PDB file of C-alpha atoms in Angstrom:
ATOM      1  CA  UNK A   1    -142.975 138.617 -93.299  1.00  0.00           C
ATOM      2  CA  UNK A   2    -142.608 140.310 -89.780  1.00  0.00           C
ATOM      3  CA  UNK A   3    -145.159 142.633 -89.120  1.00  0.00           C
ATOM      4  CA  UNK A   4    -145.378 146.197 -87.166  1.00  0.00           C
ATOM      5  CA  UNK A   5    -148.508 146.035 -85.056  1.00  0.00           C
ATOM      6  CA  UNK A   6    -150.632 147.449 -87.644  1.00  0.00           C
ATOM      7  CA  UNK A   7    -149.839 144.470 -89.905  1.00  0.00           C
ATOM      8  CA  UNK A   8    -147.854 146.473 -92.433  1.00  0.00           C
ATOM      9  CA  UNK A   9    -144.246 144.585 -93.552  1.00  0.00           C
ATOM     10  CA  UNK A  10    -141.406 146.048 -90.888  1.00  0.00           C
ATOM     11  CA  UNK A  11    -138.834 147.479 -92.907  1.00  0.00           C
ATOM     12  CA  UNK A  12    -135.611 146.073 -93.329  1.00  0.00           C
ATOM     13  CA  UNK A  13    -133.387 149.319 -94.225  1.00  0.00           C
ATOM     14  CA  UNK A  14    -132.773 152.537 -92.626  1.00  0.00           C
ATOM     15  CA  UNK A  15    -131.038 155.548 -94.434  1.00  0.00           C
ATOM     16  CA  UNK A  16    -129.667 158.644 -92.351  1.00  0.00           C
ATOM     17  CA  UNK A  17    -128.214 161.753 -93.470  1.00  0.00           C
ATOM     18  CA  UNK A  18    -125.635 163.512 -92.180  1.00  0.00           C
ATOM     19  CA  UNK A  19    -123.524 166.968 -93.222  1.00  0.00           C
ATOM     20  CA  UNK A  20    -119.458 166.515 -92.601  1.00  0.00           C
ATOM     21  CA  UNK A  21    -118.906 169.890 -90.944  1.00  0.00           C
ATOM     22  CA  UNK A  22    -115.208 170.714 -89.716  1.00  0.00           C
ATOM     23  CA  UNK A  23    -115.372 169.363 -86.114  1.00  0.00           C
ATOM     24  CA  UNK A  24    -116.330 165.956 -87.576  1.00  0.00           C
ATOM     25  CA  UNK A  25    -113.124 166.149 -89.093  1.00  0.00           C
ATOM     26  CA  UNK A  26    -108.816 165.601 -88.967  1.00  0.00           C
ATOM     27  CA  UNK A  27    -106.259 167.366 -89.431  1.00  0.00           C
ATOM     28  CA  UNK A  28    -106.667 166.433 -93.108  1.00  0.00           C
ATOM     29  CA  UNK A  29    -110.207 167.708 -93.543  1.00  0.00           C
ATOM     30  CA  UNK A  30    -111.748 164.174 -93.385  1.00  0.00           C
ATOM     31  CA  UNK A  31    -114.001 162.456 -91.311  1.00  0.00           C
ATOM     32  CA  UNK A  32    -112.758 160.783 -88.250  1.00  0.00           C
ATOM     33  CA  UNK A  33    -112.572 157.138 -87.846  1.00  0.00           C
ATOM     34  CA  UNK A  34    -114.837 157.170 -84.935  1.00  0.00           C
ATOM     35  CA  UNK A  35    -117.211 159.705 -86.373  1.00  0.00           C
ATOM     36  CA  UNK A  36    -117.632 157.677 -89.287  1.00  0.00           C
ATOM     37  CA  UNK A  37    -118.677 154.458 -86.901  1.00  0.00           C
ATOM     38  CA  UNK A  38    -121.100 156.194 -84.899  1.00  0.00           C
ATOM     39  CA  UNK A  39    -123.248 157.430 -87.914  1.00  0.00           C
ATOM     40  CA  UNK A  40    -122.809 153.553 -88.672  1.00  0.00           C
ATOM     41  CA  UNK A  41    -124.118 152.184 -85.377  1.00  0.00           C
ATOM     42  CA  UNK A  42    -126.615 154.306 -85.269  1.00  0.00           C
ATOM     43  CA  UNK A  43    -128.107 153.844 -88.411  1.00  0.00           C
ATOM     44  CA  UNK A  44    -127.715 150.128 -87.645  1.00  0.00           C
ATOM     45  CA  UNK A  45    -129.811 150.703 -84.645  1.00  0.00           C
ATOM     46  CA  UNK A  46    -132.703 152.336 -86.218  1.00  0.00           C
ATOM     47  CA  UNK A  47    -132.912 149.787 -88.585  1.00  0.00           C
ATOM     48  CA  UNK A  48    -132.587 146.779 -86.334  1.00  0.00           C
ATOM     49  CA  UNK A  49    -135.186 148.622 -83.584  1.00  0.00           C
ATOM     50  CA  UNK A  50    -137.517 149.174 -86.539  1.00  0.00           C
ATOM     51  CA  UNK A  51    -137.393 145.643 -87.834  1.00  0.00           C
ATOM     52  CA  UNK A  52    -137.779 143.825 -84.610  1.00  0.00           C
ATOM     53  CA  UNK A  53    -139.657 146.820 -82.671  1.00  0.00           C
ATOM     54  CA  UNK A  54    -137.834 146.475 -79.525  1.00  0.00           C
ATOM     55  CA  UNK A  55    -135.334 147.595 -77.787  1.00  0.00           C
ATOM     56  CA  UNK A  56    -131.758 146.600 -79.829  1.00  0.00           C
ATOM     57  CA  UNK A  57    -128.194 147.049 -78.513  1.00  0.00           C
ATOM     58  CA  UNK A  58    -125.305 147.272 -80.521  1.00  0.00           C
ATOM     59  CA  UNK A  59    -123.227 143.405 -79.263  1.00  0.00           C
ATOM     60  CA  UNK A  60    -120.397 144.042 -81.926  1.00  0.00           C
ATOM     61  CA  UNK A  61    -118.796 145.647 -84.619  1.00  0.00           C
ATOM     62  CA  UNK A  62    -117.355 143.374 -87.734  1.00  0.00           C
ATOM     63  CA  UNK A  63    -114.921 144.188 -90.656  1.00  0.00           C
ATOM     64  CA  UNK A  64    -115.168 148.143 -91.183  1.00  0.00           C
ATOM     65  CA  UNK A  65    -113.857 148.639 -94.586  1.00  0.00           C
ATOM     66  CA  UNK A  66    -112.370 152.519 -95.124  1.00  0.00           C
ATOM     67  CA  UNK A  67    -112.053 152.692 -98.839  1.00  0.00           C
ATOM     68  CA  UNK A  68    -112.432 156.407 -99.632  1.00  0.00           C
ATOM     69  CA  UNK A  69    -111.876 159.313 -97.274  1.00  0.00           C
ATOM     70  CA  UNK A  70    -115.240 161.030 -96.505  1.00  0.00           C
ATOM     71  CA  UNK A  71    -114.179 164.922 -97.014  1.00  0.00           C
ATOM     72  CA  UNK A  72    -115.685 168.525 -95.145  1.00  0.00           C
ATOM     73  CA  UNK A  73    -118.180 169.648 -96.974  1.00  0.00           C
ATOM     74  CA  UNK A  74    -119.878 166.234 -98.277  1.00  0.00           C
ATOM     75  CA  UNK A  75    -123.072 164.845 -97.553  1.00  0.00           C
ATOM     76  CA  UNK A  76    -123.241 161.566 -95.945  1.00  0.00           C
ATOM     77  CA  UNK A  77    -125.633 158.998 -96.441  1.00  0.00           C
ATOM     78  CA  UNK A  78    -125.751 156.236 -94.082  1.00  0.00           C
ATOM     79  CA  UNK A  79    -127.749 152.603 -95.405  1.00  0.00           C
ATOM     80  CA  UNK A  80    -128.350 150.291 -93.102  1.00  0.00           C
ATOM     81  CA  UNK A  81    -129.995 146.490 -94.623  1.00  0.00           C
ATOM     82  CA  UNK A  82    -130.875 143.663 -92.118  1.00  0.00           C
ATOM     83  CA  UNK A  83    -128.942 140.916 -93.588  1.00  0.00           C
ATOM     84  CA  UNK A  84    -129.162 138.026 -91.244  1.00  0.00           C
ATOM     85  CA  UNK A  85    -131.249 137.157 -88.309  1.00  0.00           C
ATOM     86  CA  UNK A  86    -130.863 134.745 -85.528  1.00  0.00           C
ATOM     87  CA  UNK A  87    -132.944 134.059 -82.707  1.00  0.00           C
ATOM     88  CA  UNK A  88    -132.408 137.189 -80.767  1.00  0.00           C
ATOM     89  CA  UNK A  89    -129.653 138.819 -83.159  1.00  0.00           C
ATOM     90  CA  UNK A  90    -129.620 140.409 -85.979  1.00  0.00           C
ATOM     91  CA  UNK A  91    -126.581 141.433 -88.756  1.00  0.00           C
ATOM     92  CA  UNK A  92    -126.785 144.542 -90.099  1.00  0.00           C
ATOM     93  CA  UNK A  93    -124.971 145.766 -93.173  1.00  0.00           C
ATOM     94  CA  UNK A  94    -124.288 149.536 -93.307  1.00  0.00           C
ATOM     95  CA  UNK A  95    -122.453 151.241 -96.186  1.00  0.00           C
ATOM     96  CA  UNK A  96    -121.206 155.371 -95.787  1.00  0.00           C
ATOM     97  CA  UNK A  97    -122.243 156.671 -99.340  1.00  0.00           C
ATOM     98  CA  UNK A  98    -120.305 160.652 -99.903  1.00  0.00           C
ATOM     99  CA  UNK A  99    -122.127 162.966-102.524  1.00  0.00           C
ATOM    100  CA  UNK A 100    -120.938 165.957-103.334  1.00  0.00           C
ATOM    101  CA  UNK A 101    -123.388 168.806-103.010  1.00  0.00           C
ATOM    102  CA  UNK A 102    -122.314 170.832-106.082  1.00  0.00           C
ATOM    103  CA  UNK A 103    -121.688 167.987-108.120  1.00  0.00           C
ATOM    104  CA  UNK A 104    -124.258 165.235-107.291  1.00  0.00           C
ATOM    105  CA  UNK A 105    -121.403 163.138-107.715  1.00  0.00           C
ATOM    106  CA  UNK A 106    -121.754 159.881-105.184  1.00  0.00           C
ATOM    107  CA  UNK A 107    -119.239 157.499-104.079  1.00  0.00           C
ATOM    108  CA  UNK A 108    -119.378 154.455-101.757  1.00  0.00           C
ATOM    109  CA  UNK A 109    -116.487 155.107 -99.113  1.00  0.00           C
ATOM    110  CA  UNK A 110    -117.209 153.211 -95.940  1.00  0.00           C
ATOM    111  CA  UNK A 111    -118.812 149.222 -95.233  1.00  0.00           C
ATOM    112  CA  UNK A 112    -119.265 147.505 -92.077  1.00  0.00           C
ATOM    113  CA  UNK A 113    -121.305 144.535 -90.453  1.00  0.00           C
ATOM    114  CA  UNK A 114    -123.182 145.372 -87.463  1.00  0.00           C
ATOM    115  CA  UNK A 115    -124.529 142.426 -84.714  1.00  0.00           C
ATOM    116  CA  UNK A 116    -127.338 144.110 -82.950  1.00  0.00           C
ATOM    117  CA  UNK A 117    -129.557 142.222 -80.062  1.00  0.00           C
ATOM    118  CA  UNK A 118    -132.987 142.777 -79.265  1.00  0.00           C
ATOM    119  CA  UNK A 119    -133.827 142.903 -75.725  1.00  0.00           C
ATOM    120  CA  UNK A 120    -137.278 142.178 -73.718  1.00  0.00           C
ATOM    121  CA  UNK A 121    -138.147 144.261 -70.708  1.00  0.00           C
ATOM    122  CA  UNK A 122    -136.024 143.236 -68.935  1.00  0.00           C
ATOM    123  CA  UNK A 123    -132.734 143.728 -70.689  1.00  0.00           C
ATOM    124  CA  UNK A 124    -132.857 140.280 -71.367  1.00  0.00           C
ATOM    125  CA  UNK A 125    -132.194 138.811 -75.641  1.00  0.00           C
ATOM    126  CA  UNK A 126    -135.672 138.068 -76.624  1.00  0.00           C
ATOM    127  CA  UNK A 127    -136.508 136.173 -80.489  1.00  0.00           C
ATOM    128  CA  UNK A 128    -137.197 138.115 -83.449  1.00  0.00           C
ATOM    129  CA  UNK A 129    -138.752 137.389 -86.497  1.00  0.00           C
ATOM    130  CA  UNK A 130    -137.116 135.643 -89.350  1.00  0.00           C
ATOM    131  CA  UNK A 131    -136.472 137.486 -92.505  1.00  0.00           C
ATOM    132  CA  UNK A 132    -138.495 137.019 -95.270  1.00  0.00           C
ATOM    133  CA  UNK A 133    -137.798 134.268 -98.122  1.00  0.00           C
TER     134      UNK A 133
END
């Protein structure tokens, strides 16, 4: 299993959390498209820099499922799981999860696939380790 530098397992999901406050949002009161994939990258970063522990760049963006609308007001959590590694690449599932604050109610609204690269000092792709078994 890949390793930090202190020898303990690197992690292989990263979970964000972000408020939908009104200029995150349309002229319908949901979150925007683009809004929605930032949070996405983003989270796909931090788990892809955390699992390789270098520097990671975002190389593309695959089949971005909208299901639900994400609504003002809701609480966003953002899960990001390495899937797949390559030599230098890595695929990194991230799912948009809404809960409502009163409620507690949660609903998965938003999937995508995220290709992220990890990068040597000089800005070059550079291996990472292989998943575990």
């Amino acid at each position: 299993m890949p390793s930090d530098s202190g020898g303990t397992p690197a992690p292989i999901e990263a979970r964000l959390l972000e408020m939908v406050f009104p200029d995150h949002t349309n002229h319908l009161g949901t979150l925007f498209g683009g809004q929605a994939l930032a949070w996405m990258d983003k989270a796909a970063f931090i788990a892809a820099s955390r699992y390789a522990r270098r520097s990671v760049v975002t190389a593309r963006s695959e089949q971005v499922d909208f299901r639900l609308p994400i609504r003002q007001g809701q609480l966003v959590e953002a899960v990001a799981r390495i899937v797949e590694v390559g030599r230098s690449s890595m695929q990194v599932e991230v799912e948009l999860i809404a809960e409502d604050l009163l409620s507690g109610e949660r609903e998965p609204c938003t999937r995508g696939r995220f290709v992220m690269i990890a990068l040597d000092a000089r800005g070059r792709p550079t291996a990472v380790p292989s998943l575990p078994a």
